[in-house]
CSV table of C-alpha atoms in Angstrom, one decimal:
chain,number,residue,atom,x,y,z
W,70,UNK,CA,14.0,-27.6,-8.7
W,71,UNK,CA,11.3,-25.3,-10.2
W,72,UNK,CA,12.6,-22.1,-11.7
W,73,UNK,CA,11.9,-18.8,-9.8
W,74,UNK,CA,8.9,-16.7,-10.6
W,75,UNK,CA,8.9,-13.0,-10.3
W,76,UNK,CA,6.3,-10.3,-9.5
W,77,UNK,CA,7.2,-6.6,-9.9
W,78,UNK,CA,4.9,-3.8,-8.7
W,79,UNK,CA,6.1,-0.4,-10.3
W,80,UNK,CA,4.4,2.5,-8.3
W,81,UNK,CA,4.9,6.2,-8.8
W,82,UNK,CA,7.4,6.4,-6.2
W,83,UNK,CA,8.6,3.0,-5.4
W,84,UNK,CA,9.2,-0.4,-7.1
W,85,UNK,CA,8.7,-3.7,-5.2
W,86,UNK,CA,10.3,-7.0,-6.3
W,87,UNK,CA,9.0,-10.3,-5.3
W,88,UNK,CA,10.9,-13.7,-6.1
W,89,UNK,CA,9.0,-17.0,-5.3
W,90,UNK,CA,10.6,-20.4,-5.7
W,91,UNK,CA,8.2,-23.5,-5.0
W,92,UNK,CA,5.5,-20.9,-4.1
W,93,UNK,CA,7.5,-19.3,-1.3
W,94,UNK,CA,9.2,-16.0,-1.2
W,95,UNK,CA,12.9,-16.3,-1.3
W,96,UNK,CA,13.8,-12.6,-2.1
W,97,UNK,CA,12.2,-9.3,-1.9
W,98,UNK,CA,13.4,-5.7,-2.5
W,99,UNK,CA,12.0,-2.1,-2.5
W,100,UNK,CA,13.7,0.4,-5.0
W,101,UNK,CA,13.0,3.9,-5.7
W,102,UNK,CA,11.1,4.1,-8.9
W,103,UNK,CA,13.1,5.2,-12.1
W,104,UNK,CA,12.2,7.6,-14.6
W,105,UNK,CA,12.4,4.5,-17.0
W,106,UNK,CA,10.4,1.8,-15.4
W,107,UNK,CA,11.8,-1.0,-17.4
W,108,UNK,CA,15.5,0.0,-16.6
W,109,UNK,CA,14.4,0.6,-12.8
W,110,UNK,CA,12.8,-2.7,-12.5
W,111,UNK,CA,16.0,-4.4,-13.9
W,112,UNK,CA,18.0,-2.8,-11.6
W,113,UNK,CA,15.8,-3.9,-8.7
W,114,UNK,CA,16.1,-7.4,-9.8
W,115,UNK,CA,20.1,-7.3,-10.2
W,116,UNK,CA,20.8,-8.3,-6.6
W,117,UNK,CA,18.8,-11.4,-6.5
W,118,UNK,CA,20.2,-12.5,-9.8
W,119,UNK,CA,23.7,-11.9,-8.4
W,120,UNK,CA,22.9,-13.8,-5.4
W,121,UNK,CA,21.2,-16.9,-7.1
W,122,UNK,CA,24.1,-16.9,-10.0
W,123,UNK,CA,21.3,-16.4,-12.7
W,124,UNK,CA,20.6,-14.0,-15.7
W,125,UNK,CA,17.5,-12.5,-16.2
W,126,UNK,CA,16.9,-15.1,-19.2
W,127,UNK,CA,17.0,-17.9,-16.7
W,128,UNK,CA,14.0,-16.9,-14.6
W,129,UNK,CA,10.5,-18.1,-15.0
W,130,UNK,CA,7.6,-15.8,-15.8
W,131,UNK,CA,7.7,-12.3,-14.5
W,132,UNK,CA,4.6,-10.6,-13.7
W,133,UNK,CA,4.1,-6.8,-13.3
W,134,UNK,CA,1.5,-4.6,-11.6
W,135,UNK,CA,1.1,-0.9,-10.7
W,136,UNK,CA,1.0,2.2,-12.7
W,137,UNK,CA,4.1,1.1,-14.8
W,138,UNK,CA,3.1,-2.4,-15.5
W,139,UNK,CA,2.8,-2.0,-19.1
W,140,UNK,CA,6.4,-0.4,-19.3
W,141,UNK,CA,8.3,-3.8,-18.4
W,142,UNK,CA,9.5,-5.3,-21.7
W,143,UNK,CA,10.5,-8.5,-19.8
W,144,UNK,CA,7.2,-9.1,-18.1
W,145,UNK,CA,4.9,-11.8,-19.6
W,146,UNK,CA,2.1,-11.4,-17.2
W,147,UNK,CA,0.5,-8.0,-16.5
W,148,UNK,CA,-2.2,-7.6,-14.1
W,149,UNK,CA,-4.2,-4.7,-12.4
W,150,UNK,CA,-3.5,-3.7,-8.8
W,151,UNK,CA,-6.7,-5.0,-7.5
W,152,UNK,CA,-6.2,-8.6,-9.1
W,153,UNK,CA,-2.5,-8.6,-7.5
W,154,UNK,CA,-3.8,-7.2,-4.1
W,155,UNK,CA,-6.6,-10.0,-4.0
W,156,UNK,CA,-4.1,-12.8,-4.9
W,157,UNK,CA,-1.5,-11.5,-2.8
W,158,UNK,CA,-3.5,-11.0,0.4
W,159,UNK,CA,-5.3,-14.4,0.0
W,160,UNK,CA,-1.9,-16.1,0.0
W,161,UNK,CA,-1.0,-14.2,3.4
W,162,UNK,CA,-4.4,-14.4,5.1
W,163,UNK,CA,-6.9,-16.7,3.1
W,164,UNK,CA,-9.8,-15.5,5.3
W,165,UNK,CA,-9.7,-11.8,4.3
W,166,UNK,CA,-12.5,-10.5,2.0
W,167,UNK,CA,-11.7,-7.0,2.0
W,168,UNK,CA,-8.4,-5.5,1.4
W,169,UNK,CA,-7.4,-1.8,1.9
W,170,UNK,CA,-4.3,-0.5,0.1
W,171,UNK,CA,-3.0,3.1,0.8
W,172,UNK,CA,-0.1,3.9,-1.5
W,173,UNK,CA,2.0,6.9,-2.1
W,174,UNK,CA,-0.5,8.6,-4.5
W,175,UNK,CA,-3.6,6.1,-5.0
W,176,UNK,CA,-5.7,4.0,-2.6
W,177,UNK,CA,-7.6,1.0,-3.4
W,178,UNK,CA,-10.2,-1.0,-1.6
W,179,UNK,CA,-10.8,-4.5,-3.1
W,180,UNK,CA,-13.4,-7.2,-2.3
W,181,UNK,CA,-11.9,-10.5,-2.3
W,182,UNK,CA,-13.6,-13.8,-2.9
W,183,UNK,CA,-12.7,-17.3,-1.3
W,184,UNK,CA,-10.5,-18.0,-4.3
W,185,UNK,CA,-8.6,-14.9,-3.7
W,186,UNK,CA,-9.8,-13.3,-6.8
W,187,UNK,CA,-11.2,-9.6,-6.8
W,188,UNK,CA,-15.1,-9.2,-7.0
W,189,UNK,CA,-15.1,-5.5,-6.9
W,190,UNK,CA,-12.9,-2.6,-6.3
W,191,UNK,CA,-12.6,1.0,-6.1
W,192,UNK,CA,-9.6,3.3,-6.5
W,193,UNK,CA,-9.0,7.0,-5.2
W,194,UNK,CA,-6.4,8.8,-7.4
W,195,UNK,CA,-7.9,12.2,-7.7
W,196,UNK,CA,-6.9,14.0,-4.5
W,197,UNK,CA,-3.8,13.5,-2.4
W,198,UNK,CA,-5.6,13.2,0.8
W,199,UNK,CA,-5.8,9.8,2.2
W,200,UNK,CA,-2.2,8.8,0.7
W,201,UNK,CA,1.3,8.5,1.7
W,202,UNK,CA,2.3,11.5,0.0
W,203,UNK,CA,-0.3,13.5,1.9
W,204,UNK,CA,0.9,12.1,5.2
W,205,UNK,CA,4.5,13.2,4.3
W,206,UNK,CA,3.3,16.7,3.6
W,207,UNK,CA,1.6,16.9,6.9
W,208,UNK,CA,4.7,15.6,8.6
W,209,UNK,CA,6.9,18.2,6.9
W,210,UNK,CA,4.4,20.8,8.1
W,211,UNK,CA,4.8,19.5,11.7
W,212,UNK,CA,8.5,19.2,11.5
W,213,UNK,CA,8.7,15.5,12.4
W,214,UNK,CA,8.9,12.1,11.0
W,215,UNK,CA,6.1,9.7,10.0
W,216,UNK,CA,7.2,7.5,12.9
W,217,UNK,CA,7.0,10.4,15.1
W,218,UNK,CA,3.5,11.3,14.1
W,219,UNK,CA,2.2,7.9,14.9
W,220,UNK,CA,3.9,7.9,18.4
W,221,UNK,CA,2.2,11.3,19.0
W,222,UNK,CA,-1.2,10.2,17.9
W,223,UNK,CA,-1.3,7.2,20.0
W,224,UNK,CA,-0.4,9.4,23.0
W,225,UNK,CA,-3.6,11.5,22.2
W,226,UNK,CA,-6.9,11.1,24.4
W,227,UNK,CA,-8.9,13.3,22.0
W,228,UNK,CA,-8.6,14.4,18.4
W,229,UNK,CA,-9.0,17.9,16.5
W,230,UNK,CA,-12.0,18.1,14.1
W,231,UNK,CA,-10.8,18.3,10.6
W,232,UNK,CA,-13.4,19.7,8.5
W,233,UNK,CA,-11.8,19.7,5.1
W,234,UNK,CA,-11.3,16.8,2.7
W,235,UNK,CA,-9.0,18.2,0.3
W,236,UNK,CA,-5.2,17.9,0.8
W,237,UNK,CA,-4.3,21.4,0.4
W,238,UNK,CA,-7.2,22.7,2.8
W,239,UNK,CA,-6.4,20.1,5.4
W,240,UNK,CA,-2.5,21.3,5.3
W,241,UNK,CA,-3.9,25.0,5.8
W,242,UNK,CA,-6.2,23.8,8.4
W,243,UNK,CA,-3.4,22.1,10.3
W,244,UNK,CA,-1.4,25.2,10.3
W,245,UNK,CA,-4.3,27.4,11.5
W,246,UNK,CA,-4.5,24.7,14.4
W,247,UNK,CA,-1.0,25.2,15.1
W,248,UNK,CA,-1.0,29.0,15.3
W,249,UNK,CA,-4.4,29.8,16.8
W,250,UNK,CA,-4.4,31.0,20.4
W,251,UNK,CA,-4.1,28.8,22.4
W,252,UNK,CA,-2.7,26.4,19.9
W,253,UNK,CA,-4.1,22.8,19.5
W,254,UNK,CA,-1.9,20.2,20.8
W,255,UNK,CA,0.1,18.5,18.2
W,256,UNK,CA,-0.9,15.0,19.1
W,257,UNK,CA,-4.7,15.9,18.8
W,258,UNK,CA,-4.2,17.5,15.3
W,259,UNK,CA,-2.4,14.3,14.3
W,260,UNK,CA,-5.1,12.0,15.5
W,261,UNK,CA,-7.5,14.1,13.7
W,262,UNK,CA,-5.7,14.1,10.5
W,263,UNK,CA,-5.8,10.2,10.8
W,264,UNK,CA,-9.4,10.2,11.8
W,265,UNK,CA,-10.2,12.3,8.6
W,266,UNK,CA,-8.1,9.8,6.5
W,267,UNK,CA,-10.1,6.8,8.1
W,268,UNK,CA,-13.4,8.6,7.2
W,269,UNK,CA,-12.2,9.0,3.5
W,270,UNK,CA,-11.4,5.2,3.4
W,271,UNK,CA,-14.7,4.1,5.1
W,272,UNK,CA,-16.4,5.9,2.3
W,273,UNK,CA,-14.5,3.9,-0.2
W,274,UNK,CA,-15.0,0.6,1.6
W,275,UNK,CA,-18.9,1.2,1.5
W,276,UNK,CA,-18.8,1.2,-2.3
W,277,UNK,CA,-17.4,-2.3,-2.3
W,278,UNK,CA,-19.4,-3.3,1.0
W,279,UNK,CA,-17.6,-4.1,4.1
W,280,UNK,CA,-16.6,-8.0,4.7
W,281,UNK,CA,-14.6,-9.2,7.3
W,282,UNK,CA,-11.9,-10.2,7.6
W,283,UNK,CA,-10.3,-6.9,6.6
W,284,UNK,CA,-6.6,-6.4,5.6
W,285,UNK,CA,-4.6,-3.1,5.4
W,286,UNK,CA,-1.5,-2.9,3.4
W,287,UNK,CA,0.7,-0.5,1.6
W,288,UNK,CA,3.6,1.0,3.1
W,289,UNK,CA,1.3,3.6,5.2
W,290,UNK,CA,0.0,0.2,6.9
W,291,UNK,CA,3.3,0.5,9.2
W,292,UNK,CA,1.8,3.5,10.8
W,293,UNK,CA,0.3,2.5,14.1
W,294,UNK,CA,-1.7,5.8,14.6
W,295,UNK,CA,-3.5,5.5,11.1
W,296,UNK,CA,-4.2,1.7,11.9
W,297,UNK,CA,-5.9,2.9,15.2
W,298,UNK,CA,-7.8,5.4,13.5
W,299,UNK,CA,-9.1,3.0,10.7
W,300,UNK,CA,-9.9,0.2,13.3
W,301,UNK,CA,-12.0,2.8,15.1
W,302,UNK,CA,-13.9,4.0,12.1
W,303,UNK,CA,-14.3,0.6,10.6
W,304,UNK,CA,-15.2,-1.2,13.7
W,305,UNK,CA,-13.1,-4.2,12.9
W,306,UNK,CA,-9.5,-5.7,13.9
W,307,UNK,CA,-7.1,-5.2,10.7
W,308,UNK,CA,-5.0,-7.8,9.6
W,309,UNK,CA,-1.6,-6.4,8.5
W,310,UNK,CA,0.9,-8.4,6.7
W,311,UNK,CA,4.6,-8.6,8.0
W,312,UNK,CA,5.6,-6.5,4.8
W,313,UNK,CA,2.6,-4.7,3.8
W,314,UNK,CA,4.1,-2.9,1.0
W,315,UNK,CA,5.0,-6.3,-0.9
W,316,UNK,CA,1.5,-7.6,-1.3
W,317,UNK,CA,0.7,-6.4,-4.7
W,318,UNK,CA,4.2,-7.5,-5.9
W,319,UNK,CA,3.5,-11.0,-4.3
W,320,UNK,CA,0.3,-11.3,-6.2
W,321,UNK,CA,1.9,-10.4,-9.5
W,322,UNK,CA,4.3,-13.3,-8.7
W,323,UNK,CA,1.6,-15.5,-7.9
W,324,UNK,CA,-0.1,-14.8,-11.2
W,325,UNK,CA,3.0,-15.4,-13.2
W,326,UNK,CA,3.3,-18.8,-11.5
W,327,UNK,CA,-0.2,-19.8,-12.7
W,328,UNK,CA,1.0,-18.9,-16.2
W,329,UNK,CA,4.2,-21.3,-15.8
W,330,UNK,CA,1.8,-24.0,-14.7
């Protein structure tokens, strides 16, 4: 039996772990990122190690990615997020040639070749607009959950025009729309916010060229309202993994597996 290989995606807010045995996922976990990335990643692995009756020294290669990839003392393979997104999405959807990832504080668009390697990529991390943290801020302004936002957006028959592109100004614009006379319906505001995010993503996609098939991953990919807005802006049907937040960690595990071989 092959030894398990591990992929860990250390993000700013969450850490994702994927364990592969014989090339298939046998365990996955999402943990809130710790101040000490090394300690947090070890903690995220503990449940699997207990379940498998193993110590960390009995694992095969460990691959790391994300903003904290260099902080894991026990990782033997360290790869960039675009490399891991490309590798991970190719495992799930081999026909995908463009992958969009929206995380808590960064967004990536990666052009993927037929072998599952990145040919080009662009990252957006300078402004919060277009990230998961931004959506949470809007949800707070609206006093509703992210799921609630998605449901209301899907019910909208038209959308508010959001003129700003800066996260702070969009929040102020949302507040103004809520309190104008008469107030703009909440579902139209949310649909407008999602549309504004989709326009921002489209700008990133143009930088690497839109090649179908197109996948959408990251935790935000679970938001059906944003999915609809992106599909309308891009003009394509998006491929969405069952666990969209685990794609980069899966890619890190696959890279680690190649080192083992």
